[in-house]
One Martini backbone bead per residue (centre of mass of N, CA, C, O) as a GRO file, in nm:
protein
  402
    1MET     BB    1   0.698  -3.376  -1.346
    2GLU     BB    2   0.565  -3.084  -1.286
    3ASN     BB    3   0.657  -2.713  -1.277
    4ASN     BB    4   0.469  -2.496  -1.101
    5ILE     BB    5   0.316  -2.191  -1.066
    6LEU     BB    6   0.202  -1.960  -0.809
    7TYR     BB    7  -0.025  -1.701  -0.753
    8ALA     BB    8  -0.122  -1.435  -0.516
    9GLN     BB    9  -0.352  -1.228  -0.322
   10SER     BB   10  -0.334  -0.975  -0.038
   11GLY     BB   11  -0.516  -0.762   0.098
   12GLY     BB   12  -0.480  -0.430   0.022
   13PRO     BB   13  -0.483  -0.280  -0.245
   14THR     BB   14  -0.352  -0.143  -0.552
   15ALA     BB   15  -0.259   0.019  -0.847
   16VAL     BB   16   0.005  -0.228  -0.880
   17ILE     BB   17  -0.040  -0.528  -0.806
   18ASN     BB   18  -0.100  -0.623  -1.116
   19SER     BB   19   0.199  -0.563  -1.211
   20SER     BB   20   0.322  -0.800  -1.057
   21ALA     BB   21   0.169  -1.009  -1.199
   22TYR     BB   22   0.264  -0.958  -1.473
   23GLY     BB   23   0.573  -0.999  -1.396
   24VAL     BB   24   0.532  -1.302  -1.342
   25PHE     BB   25   0.407  -1.404  -1.610
   26LYS     BB   26   0.609  -1.316  -1.808
   27ARG     BB   27   0.849  -1.479  -1.695
   28ALA     BB   28   0.720  -1.765  -1.667
   29LEU     BB   29   0.636  -1.804  -1.991
   30LYS     BB   30   0.956  -1.801  -2.066
   31CYS     BB   31   1.018  -2.050  -1.879
   32ASP     BB   32   1.141  -2.373  -1.900
   33ALA     BB   33   1.113  -2.459  -1.599
   34ILE     BB   34   0.812  -2.374  -1.650
   35ASP     BB   35   0.506  -2.516  -1.734
   36ASN     BB   36   0.292  -2.365  -1.542
   37CYS     BB   37   0.045  -2.089  -1.479
   38TYR     BB   38  -0.103  -1.946  -1.182
   39ALA     BB   39  -0.381  -1.827  -1.026
   40GLY     BB   40  -0.520  -1.725  -0.723
   41CYS     BB   41  -0.845  -1.695  -0.574
   42ASN     BB   42  -0.844  -1.524  -0.285
   43GLY     BB   43  -0.599  -1.640  -0.201
   44ILE     BB   44  -0.595  -1.870   0.054
   45GLU     BB   45  -0.877  -1.928   0.036
   46GLY     BB   46  -0.873  -2.042  -0.255
   47ILE     BB   47  -0.648  -2.245  -0.224
   48LEU     BB   48  -0.823  -2.426  -0.029
   49LYS     BB   49  -1.014  -2.472  -0.304
   50GLY     BB   50  -0.871  -2.473  -0.583
   51ASP     BB   51  -0.897  -2.156  -0.709
   52PHE     BB   52  -0.791  -2.158  -1.032
   53VAL     BB   53  -0.597  -1.992  -1.293
   54LYS     BB   54  -0.486  -2.009  -1.626
   55ILE     BB   55  -0.173  -1.877  -1.769
   56ASP     BB   56  -0.132  -1.874  -2.140
   57GLY     BB   57  -0.109  -1.541  -2.198
   58ILE     BB   58   0.010  -1.207  -2.210
   59ASP     BB   59  -0.224  -1.074  -2.371
   60LYS     BB   60  -0.465  -1.144  -2.158
   61VAL     BB   61  -0.303  -0.946  -1.913
   62SER     BB   62  -0.222  -0.641  -2.010
   63LEU     BB   63  -0.438  -0.476  -1.826
   64LEU     BB   64  -0.300  -0.503  -1.542
   65LEU     BB   65  -0.127  -0.229  -1.589
   66GLN     BB   66  -0.434  -0.071  -1.526
   67THR     BB   67  -0.530  -0.229  -1.273
   68PRO     BB   68  -0.706  -0.209  -0.997
   69GLY     BB   69  -0.687  -0.384  -0.741
   70ALA     BB   70  -0.766  -0.747  -0.714
   71ALA     BB   71  -0.802  -0.928  -0.995
   72PHE     BB   72  -0.790  -1.222  -0.807
   73GLY     BB   73  -0.838  -1.160  -0.535
   74SER     BB   74  -0.892  -1.130  -0.183
   75CYS     BB   75  -0.778  -1.142   0.159
   76ARG     BB   76  -0.804  -1.211   0.548
   77HIS     BB   77  -0.603  -1.492   0.614
   78ASN     BB   78  -0.517  -1.669   0.917
   79LEU     BB   79  -0.287  -1.883   0.988
   80LYS     BB   80  -0.214  -2.101   1.181
   81ASP     BB   81  -0.024  -2.269   1.382
   82PHE     BB   82   0.099  -2.576   1.293
   83ASN     BB   83   0.148  -2.666   1.603
   84GLU     BB   84  -0.181  -2.652   1.658
   85ASP     BB   85  -0.272  -2.637   1.340
   86GLU     BB   86  -0.257  -2.854   1.032
   87SER     BB   87  -0.510  -2.855   0.832
   88GLU     BB   88  -0.466  -2.635   0.614
   89TYR     BB   89  -0.180  -2.737   0.533
   90LEU     BB   90  -0.266  -3.004   0.417
   91LYS     BB   91  -0.451  -2.888   0.201
   92ILE     BB   92  -0.228  -2.727   0.052
   93VAL     BB   93  -0.053  -2.986  -0.021
   94ASP     BB   94  -0.274  -3.131  -0.182
   95ILE     BB   95  -0.320  -2.907  -0.393
   96PHE     BB   96  -0.021  -2.887  -0.487
   97LYS     BB   97  -0.009  -3.177  -0.593
   98ARG     BB   98  -0.244  -3.155  -0.809
   99PHE     BB   99  -0.077  -2.906  -0.945
  100ASN     BB  100   0.232  -2.897  -0.923
  101ILE     BB  101   0.346  -2.703  -0.690
  102ARG     BB  102   0.684  -2.540  -0.676
  103TYR     BB  103   0.583  -2.236  -0.686
  104PHE     BB  104   0.531  -1.955  -0.446
  105LEU     BB  105   0.347  -1.627  -0.470
  106TYR     BB  106   0.301  -1.345  -0.230
  107ASN     BB  107   0.094  -1.062  -0.258
  108GLY     BB  108   0.183  -0.837   0.019
  109GLY     BB  109   0.179  -0.756   0.342
  110ASN     BB  110   0.252  -0.831   0.658
  111ASP     BB  111   0.048  -1.081   0.680
  112SER     BB  112   0.146  -1.209   0.421
  113MET     BB  113   0.432  -1.261   0.518
  114GLU     BB  114   0.357  -1.450   0.749
  115THR     BB  115   0.250  -1.672   0.535
  116VAL     BB  116   0.531  -1.721   0.416
  117LEU     BB  117   0.659  -1.814   0.666
  118LYS     BB  118   0.464  -2.056   0.745
  119LEU     BB  119   0.506  -2.207   0.471
  120SER     BB  120   0.812  -2.238   0.458
  121GLN     BB  121   0.829  -2.392   0.729
  122TYR     BB  122   0.637  -2.641   0.679
  123PHE     BB  123   0.789  -2.731   0.410
  124LYS     BB  124   1.056  -2.790   0.569
  125LYS     BB  125   0.936  -2.997   0.780
  126ILE     BB  126   0.809  -3.202   0.537
  127ASN     BB  127   0.980  -3.185   0.268
  128PHE     BB  128   0.849  -2.990   0.059
  129PRO     BB  129   0.869  -2.908  -0.290
  130CYS     BB  130   0.836  -2.575  -0.211
  131SER     BB  131   0.862  -2.246  -0.296
  132VAL     BB  132   0.871  -1.929  -0.097
  133LEU     BB  133   0.751  -1.584  -0.190
  134GLY     BB  134   0.748  -1.233  -0.143
  135ILE     BB  135   0.547  -0.951  -0.260
  136PRO     BB  136   0.534  -0.649  -0.224
  137LYS     BB  137   0.257  -0.450  -0.059
  138THR     BB  138   0.163  -0.099  -0.005
  139ILE     BB  139   0.043   0.228   0.062
  140ASP     BB  140   0.182   0.265   0.345
  141ASN     BB  141   0.492   0.198   0.367
  142ASP     BB  142   0.537  -0.039   0.616
  143LEU     BB  143   0.770  -0.205   0.526
  144MET     BB  144   1.023  -0.384   0.601
  145GLU     BB  145   1.321  -0.416   0.416
  146THR     BB  146   1.232  -0.158   0.246
  147ASP     BB  147   1.249   0.157   0.098
  148HIS     BB  148   0.972   0.076  -0.064
  149THR     BB  149   0.655   0.031  -0.195
  150PRO     BB  150   0.437  -0.088  -0.384
  151GLY     BB  151   0.184   0.183  -0.421
  152TYR     BB  152   0.289   0.447  -0.295
  153GLY     BB  153   0.340   0.628  -0.530
  154SER     BB  154   0.059   0.641  -0.659
  155ALA     BB  155  -0.084   0.749  -0.413
  156SER     BB  156   0.102   0.994  -0.379
  157LYS     BB  157   0.013   1.126  -0.661
  158PHE     BB  158  -0.270   1.155  -0.590
  159ILE     BB  159  -0.260   1.315  -0.330
  160ALA     BB  160  -0.094   1.567  -0.443
  161ASN     BB  161  -0.283   1.647  -0.676
  162THR     BB  162  -0.550   1.667  -0.502
  163VAL     BB  163  -0.434   1.890  -0.300
  164ALA     BB  164  -0.372   2.099  -0.515
  165GLU     BB  165  -0.668   2.131  -0.613
  166ILE     BB  166  -0.784   2.221  -0.346
  167VAL     BB  167  -0.623   2.465  -0.313
  168TYR     BB  168  -0.671   2.619  -0.576
  169ASP     BB  169  -0.974   2.639  -0.539
  170ALA     BB  170  -0.987   2.776  -0.248
  171LYS     BB  171  -0.819   3.034  -0.348
  172SER     BB  172  -1.058   3.192  -0.502
  173TYR     BB  173  -1.087   3.303  -0.212
  174PHE     BB  174  -1.006   3.541  -0.013
  175LYS     BB  175  -1.202   3.412   0.205
  176GLY     BB  176  -1.153   3.111   0.364
  177ARG     BB  177  -1.107   2.813   0.469
  178VAL     BB  178  -1.068   2.523   0.679
  179ASN     BB  179  -0.902   2.259   0.546
  180ILE     BB  180  -0.963   1.905   0.594
  181ILE     BB  181  -0.734   1.635   0.508
  182GLU     BB  182  -0.806   1.303   0.472
  183ILE     BB  183  -0.573   1.032   0.535
  184MET     BB  184  -0.442   0.729   0.507
  185GLY     BB  185  -0.365   0.612   0.829
  186ARG     BB  186  -0.352   0.438   1.139
  187ASP     BB  187  -0.030   0.390   1.217
  188THR     BB  188   0.073   0.556   0.972
  189GLY     BB  189   0.220   0.869   0.771
  190TRP     BB  190   0.324   0.836   0.467
  191LEU     BB  191   0.077   0.945   0.303
  192THR     BB  192   0.055   1.233   0.433
  193LEU     BB  193   0.335   1.322   0.347
  194SER     BB  194   0.258   1.344   0.030
  195SER     BB  195   0.112   1.619   0.038
  196ALA     BB  196   0.389   1.794   0.033
  197LEU     BB  197   0.432   1.767  -0.292
  198ALA     BB  198   0.245   2.012  -0.363
  199SER     BB  199   0.473   2.230  -0.290
  200LYS     BB  200   0.636   2.235  -0.557
  201VAL     BB  201   0.365   2.401  -0.689
  202GLY     BB  202   0.234   2.594  -0.443
  203TYR     BB  203  -0.015   2.355  -0.314
  204GLY     BB  204   0.006   2.307  -0.015
  205PRO     BB  205   0.017   2.238   0.304
  206ASP     BB  206   0.059   2.377   0.634
  207LEU     BB  207  -0.033   2.099   0.784
  208ILE     BB  208   0.097   1.792   0.947
  209TYR     BB  209  -0.046   1.488   1.060
  210VAL     BB  210   0.070   1.194   1.247
  211PRO     BB  211   0.057   0.907   1.451
  212GLU     BB  212   0.365   0.916   1.569
  213PHE     BB  213   0.260   1.201   1.676
  214GLU     BB  214   0.134   1.395   1.893
  215PHE     BB  215  -0.187   1.525   1.956
  216ASP     BB  216  -0.278   1.874   2.001
  217ILE     BB  217  -0.560   2.048   1.990
  218GLU     BB  218  -0.467   2.339   2.098
  219ASN     BB  219  -0.224   2.371   1.927
  220PHE     BB  220  -0.383   2.339   1.655
  221ARG     BB  221  -0.553   2.593   1.693
  222LYS     BB  222  -0.320   2.792   1.693
  223ARG     BB  223  -0.191   2.721   1.431
  224VAL     BB  224  -0.450   2.798   1.257
  225ASN     BB  225  -0.471   3.087   1.340
  226GLU     BB  226  -0.201   3.198   1.244
  227ILE     BB  227  -0.257   3.131   0.951
  228TYR     BB  228  -0.527   3.255   0.899
  229SER     BB  229  -0.435   3.555   0.974
  230GLU     BB  230  -0.250   3.571   0.721
  231LYS     BB  231  -0.402   3.410   0.470
  232LYS     BB  232  -0.723   3.324   0.484
  233HIS     BB  233  -0.612   3.023   0.495
  234CYS     BB  234  -0.630   2.648   0.560
  235PHE     BB  235  -0.424   2.357   0.521
  236VAL     BB  236  -0.496   2.011   0.636
  237ALA     BB  237  -0.305   1.724   0.691
  238VAL     BB  238  -0.453   1.398   0.796
  239SER     BB  239  -0.464   1.121   0.975
  240GLU     BB  240  -0.681   0.892   1.079
  241GLY     BB  241  -0.458   0.797   1.337
  242ILE     BB  242  -0.449   1.006   1.528
  243LYS     BB  243  -0.305   1.098   1.857
  244ASP     BB  244  -0.293   1.122   2.184
  245LYS     BB  245  -0.106   1.124   2.468
  246ASP     BB  246  -0.263   0.840   2.531
  247GLY     BB  247  -0.334   0.678   2.249
  248ASN     BB  248  -0.594   0.807   2.130
  249PHE     BB  249  -0.827   0.840   1.899
  250VAL     BB  250  -0.946   1.126   1.800
  251SER     BB  251  -1.201   1.054   1.674
  252ALA     BB  252  -1.301   0.874   1.925
  253LEU     BB  253  -1.387   1.118   2.102
  254SER     BB  254  -1.684   1.174   1.981
  255SER     BB  255  -1.767   0.849   2.008
  256THR     BB  256  -1.993   0.584   2.109
  257ASP     BB  257  -2.116   0.289   2.145
  258SER     BB  258  -2.347   0.073   2.316
  259PHE     BB  259  -2.058  -0.052   2.455
  260GLY     BB  260  -1.830   0.195   2.473
  261HIS     BB  261  -1.693   0.208   2.199
  262SER     BB  262  -1.490   0.345   1.995
  263GLN     BB  263  -1.527   0.575   1.723
  264LEU     BB  264  -1.358   0.679   1.447
  265GLY     BB  265  -1.438   0.777   1.202
  266GLY     BB  266  -1.393   1.122   1.093
  267VAL     BB  267  -1.125   1.343   1.146
  268SER     BB  268  -1.212   1.575   0.970
  269GLN     BB  269  -1.504   1.621   1.094
  270PHE     BB  270  -1.421   1.663   1.380
  271LEU     BB  271  -1.223   1.912   1.334
  272ALA     BB  272  -1.425   2.089   1.193
  273SER     BB  273  -1.619   2.106   1.426
  274TYR     BB  274  -1.435   2.220   1.633
  275LEU     BB  275  -1.362   2.488   1.459
  276THR     BB  276  -1.647   2.579   1.435
  277ASN     BB  277  -1.680   2.636   1.750
  278CYS     BB  278  -1.430   2.847   1.707
  279GLY     BB  279  -1.550   3.029   1.427
  280TYR     BB  280  -1.498   2.868   1.179
  281LYS     BB  281  -1.459   2.794   0.852
  282THR     BB  282  -1.530   2.467   0.717
  283ARG     BB  283  -1.379   2.150   0.582
  284GLY     BB  284  -1.426   1.800   0.528
  285ILE     BB  285  -1.183   1.582   0.367
  286GLU     BB  286  -1.214   1.248   0.213
  287LEU     BB  287  -1.041   1.038   0.003
  288SER     BB  288  -1.019   0.745   0.037
  289LEU     BB  289  -1.014   0.488  -0.203
  290PRO     BB  290  -0.873   0.658  -0.435
  291GLN     BB  291  -0.577   0.617  -0.322
  292ARG     BB  292  -0.573   0.297  -0.431
  293ALA     BB  293  -0.776   0.337  -0.729
  294ALA     BB  294  -0.604   0.527  -0.910
  295ALA     BB  295  -0.518   0.459  -1.244
  296HIS     BB  296  -0.489   0.767  -1.366
  297PHE     BB  297  -0.216   0.789  -1.127
  298ILE     BB  298   0.004   0.606  -1.221
  299SER     BB  299   0.323   0.553  -1.167
  300GLU     BB  300   0.588   0.470  -1.350
  301THR     BB  301   0.782   0.386  -1.149
  302ASP     BB  302   0.577   0.189  -0.985
  303SER     BB  303   0.519   0.009  -1.204
  304GLU     BB  304   0.799  -0.095  -1.294
  305GLU     BB  305   0.865  -0.204  -0.994
  306ALA     BB  306   0.620  -0.408  -0.980
  307VAL     BB  307   0.721  -0.575  -1.201
  308LYS     BB  308   1.004  -0.638  -1.118
  309CYS     BB  309   0.914  -0.789  -0.859
  310GLY     BB  310   0.806  -1.028  -1.015
  311SER     BB  311   1.034  -1.113  -1.200
  312GLU     BB  312   1.234  -1.144  -0.968
  313ALA     BB  313   1.087  -1.361  -0.808
  314VAL     BB  314   1.122  -1.591  -1.008
  315ASP     BB  315   1.428  -1.605  -1.020
  316PHE     BB  316   1.464  -1.665  -0.715
  317LEU     BB  317   1.317  -1.949  -0.732
  318LEU     BB  318   1.525  -2.063  -0.945
  319GLU     BB  319   1.759  -2.027  -0.721
  320GLY     BB  320   1.621  -2.150  -0.434
  321GLU     BB  321   1.444  -1.961  -0.291
  322THR     BB  322   1.309  -1.919   0.053
  323GLY     BB  323   1.160  -1.725   0.292
  324LYS     BB  324   1.108  -1.443   0.144
  325MET     BB  325   1.156  -1.092   0.027
  326VAL     BB  326   1.115  -0.863  -0.195
  327SER     BB  327   1.357  -0.595  -0.240
  328ILE     BB  328   1.416  -0.237  -0.219
  329GLU     BB  329   1.708  -0.059  -0.338
  330ARG     BB  330   1.888   0.223  -0.293
  331LYS     BB  331   2.171   0.337  -0.477
  332SER     BB  332   2.092   0.649  -0.499
  333VAL     BB  333   2.050   0.984  -0.430
  334ASP     BB  334   2.115   1.175  -0.673
  335LYS     BB  335   2.044   0.928  -0.865
  336TYR     BB  336   1.788   0.744  -0.932
  337SER     BB  337   1.809   0.404  -0.809
  338VAL     BB  338   1.769   0.038  -0.822
  339LYS     BB  339   1.745  -0.266  -0.642
  340PHE     BB  340   1.712  -0.627  -0.614
  341SER     BB  341   1.632  -0.829  -0.337
  342LEU     BB  342   1.645  -0.992  -0.020
  343ALA     BB  343   1.440  -1.064   0.258
  344ASP     BB  344   1.394  -1.140   0.581
  345ILE     BB  345   1.089  -1.244   0.684
  346THR     BB  346   1.118  -1.210   1.003
  347LYS     BB  347   1.162  -0.889   0.957
  348VAL     BB  348   0.853  -0.836   0.851
  349GLY     BB  349   0.641  -0.985   0.974
  350GLY     BB  350   0.452  -0.809   1.200
  351LYS     BB  351   0.595  -0.533   1.106
  352ILE     BB  352   0.667  -0.166   1.142
  353LYS     BB  353   0.720   0.126   0.954
  354TYR     BB  354   0.801   0.426   1.092
  355VAL     BB  355   0.790   0.750   1.113
  356SER     BB  356   1.045   0.993   1.137
  357GLU     BB  357   1.250   1.266   1.207
  358GLU     BB  358   1.380   1.243   0.919
  359PHE     BB  359   1.071   1.326   0.774
  360TYR     BB  360   0.975   1.478   1.055
  361ASP     BB  361   0.856   1.783   1.181
  362LYS     BB  362   0.703   1.843   1.489
  363GLU     BB  363   0.733   2.166   1.509
  364LYS     BB  364   0.616   2.228   1.205
  365CYS     BB  365   0.423   2.017   1.083
  366PHE     BB  366   0.641   1.875   0.875
  367VAL     BB  367   0.848   1.811   0.628
  368THR     BB  368   1.140   1.728   0.526
  369ASP     BB  369   1.378   1.754   0.289
  370LYS     BB  370   1.428   1.427   0.286
  371TYR     BB  371   1.164   1.357   0.180
  372PHE     BB  372   1.159   1.479  -0.091
  373SER     BB  373   1.393   1.308  -0.190
  374TYR     BB  374   1.261   1.039  -0.138
  375ALA     BB  375   0.964   1.076  -0.294
  376SER     BB  376   0.976   1.219  -0.566
  377PRO     BB  377   1.061   0.970  -0.766
  378LEU     BB  378   0.787   0.789  -0.718
  379ILE     BB  379   0.594   1.013  -0.894
  380GLU     BB  380   0.722   0.955  -1.174
  381GLY     BB  381   0.541   0.961  -1.426
  382GLU     BB  382   0.335   0.829  -1.695
  383CYS     BB  383   0.079   0.635  -1.806
  384LYS     BB  384  -0.062   0.462  -2.064
  385ILE     BB  385  -0.405   0.481  -2.094
  386LYS     BB  386  -0.670   0.288  -2.169
  387TYR     BB  387  -0.995   0.336  -2.323
  388ARG     BB  388  -1.356   0.302  -2.271
  389ASP     BB  389  -1.579   0.515  -2.317
  390GLY     BB  390  -1.402   0.713  -2.114
  391ILE     BB  391  -1.291   0.446  -1.965
  392VAL     BB  392  -1.113   0.262  -1.795
  393ASP     BB  393  -0.953  -0.024  -1.881
  394PHE     BB  394  -1.009  -0.359  -1.771
  395PHE     BB  395  -0.941  -0.633  -1.624
  396SER     BB  396  -1.082  -0.982  -1.686
  397LEU     BB  397  -1.149  -1.284  -1.540
  398GLU     BB  398  -1.337  -1.400  -1.766
  399ASN     BB  399  -1.113  -1.449  -1.997
  400LEU     BB  400  -1.045  -1.684  -1.812
  401GLU     BB  401  -0.994  -2.021  -1.756
  402LYS     BB  402  -1.064  -2.258  -1.499
   0.00000   0.00000   0.00000
C-alpha cells in the first residue's frame, strides 16, 4: 500500500501561503517514506470531491515562492461536529482510502486549525491511519501558540512602506490634510501596528487606533487638532474594526441597512467625513486587498519561515505527530533567530491572540518600543522576483495535470 501525502489551503490567502506549499512539496518529493504528493483544490470543499492535483516535480512549482493568493484554491468550509453529523467525515475517509493518503497538512488560520482538530480526533476515534497537522497562516498574526504567523511579515512590509510613501507624498504641501489610512483587522490590530515601522525612516503615522482598545471619537478629534495645529499635517492609521466604549464598530455608526443592521463600510471614510464636518481638509485611504496580495513586497524573512513551516511539517508527520500545529518560537531577543516546534491544536483553533499593552500604548495611541523590537526583524530582506513583460510571474495550476 502506498503512503501518500496531501496538502491543502484554507481561509484568506497571504503573500507567502504558497511558500509553505513549496516547502511541503520540496521536502516530500525527496522523502523515501512518501510515495506520492498531492495538493487538494479549494481546501476541504475540494477534498470532499476528490479534486486533487499530483505534484511530481519541484521545478514545476518553483514560482509558488512569489505567488500570492491561494494557488490551489481556498474555501471557508466548517465541518460539523462528527458526533452530530458524520457524513462528510465518511466521505473524506473514503477519498483518502482511494488515494492512499496517510499524511494530511492543512494550511490556514483559526478555523482551519479547528478542522485539523476535528479530523485528527475523528481519525483517532475510528482508528484510521492518517496523521494530520496544521501549518499556520494569516496576515492578522492572531494565532495563539506561535510567536508570529507566516504572512504577517510581508503584509507588514507592504503596510509600512506604503504608509511611508503616503506620508512623504502628503508632506509635499506646507499645509496638508488629515490623512486617515484604513488597515485590515476586524478583531485585532496587529496589522495596524505595523504602520509604525515607517517611523524608523521618519515617515510614520502620528496616531494609531486598534480594535482592542476603546475608541473615543471626541478624544480622537482633540488629538488630531493638537497634531495638526503643530505640524499642519496629521496621519492616522486605523484598524477597520475599531469599536466605541459599548463595543460597537465605529464605522457601523454611519448607516444601517433596510433591516436595521449596522453596515461596517469604510472606517477611514467615516472618520474623514466626521473631521471634514469639523472644518479639516481630509482624505480617507483604504489599503484593502494589496495588504495580503503584494508579491513585490514579500519579506525574505517571511518567505524563508513560511517554506520552513512547510518542510518541518512533513518531518513532524514522519515522526508520527498528529493533531498539532507547526509553531514558530523566537530563540533570542538580541539577535533574531527562531526554531520550529509543535503546538497543541486545542489551544489554537477558535482562539484569538489580541494586541496587549506590551505592544500598544493606549495613552499615546502608538506602539511601544517593544513592538519595534518584535516586528522589525519580520520585514527584513527582499526576495528576487521574476517578472514577465514587466508583471510579476505567477504559478499556474494549469501547468499541473489533475
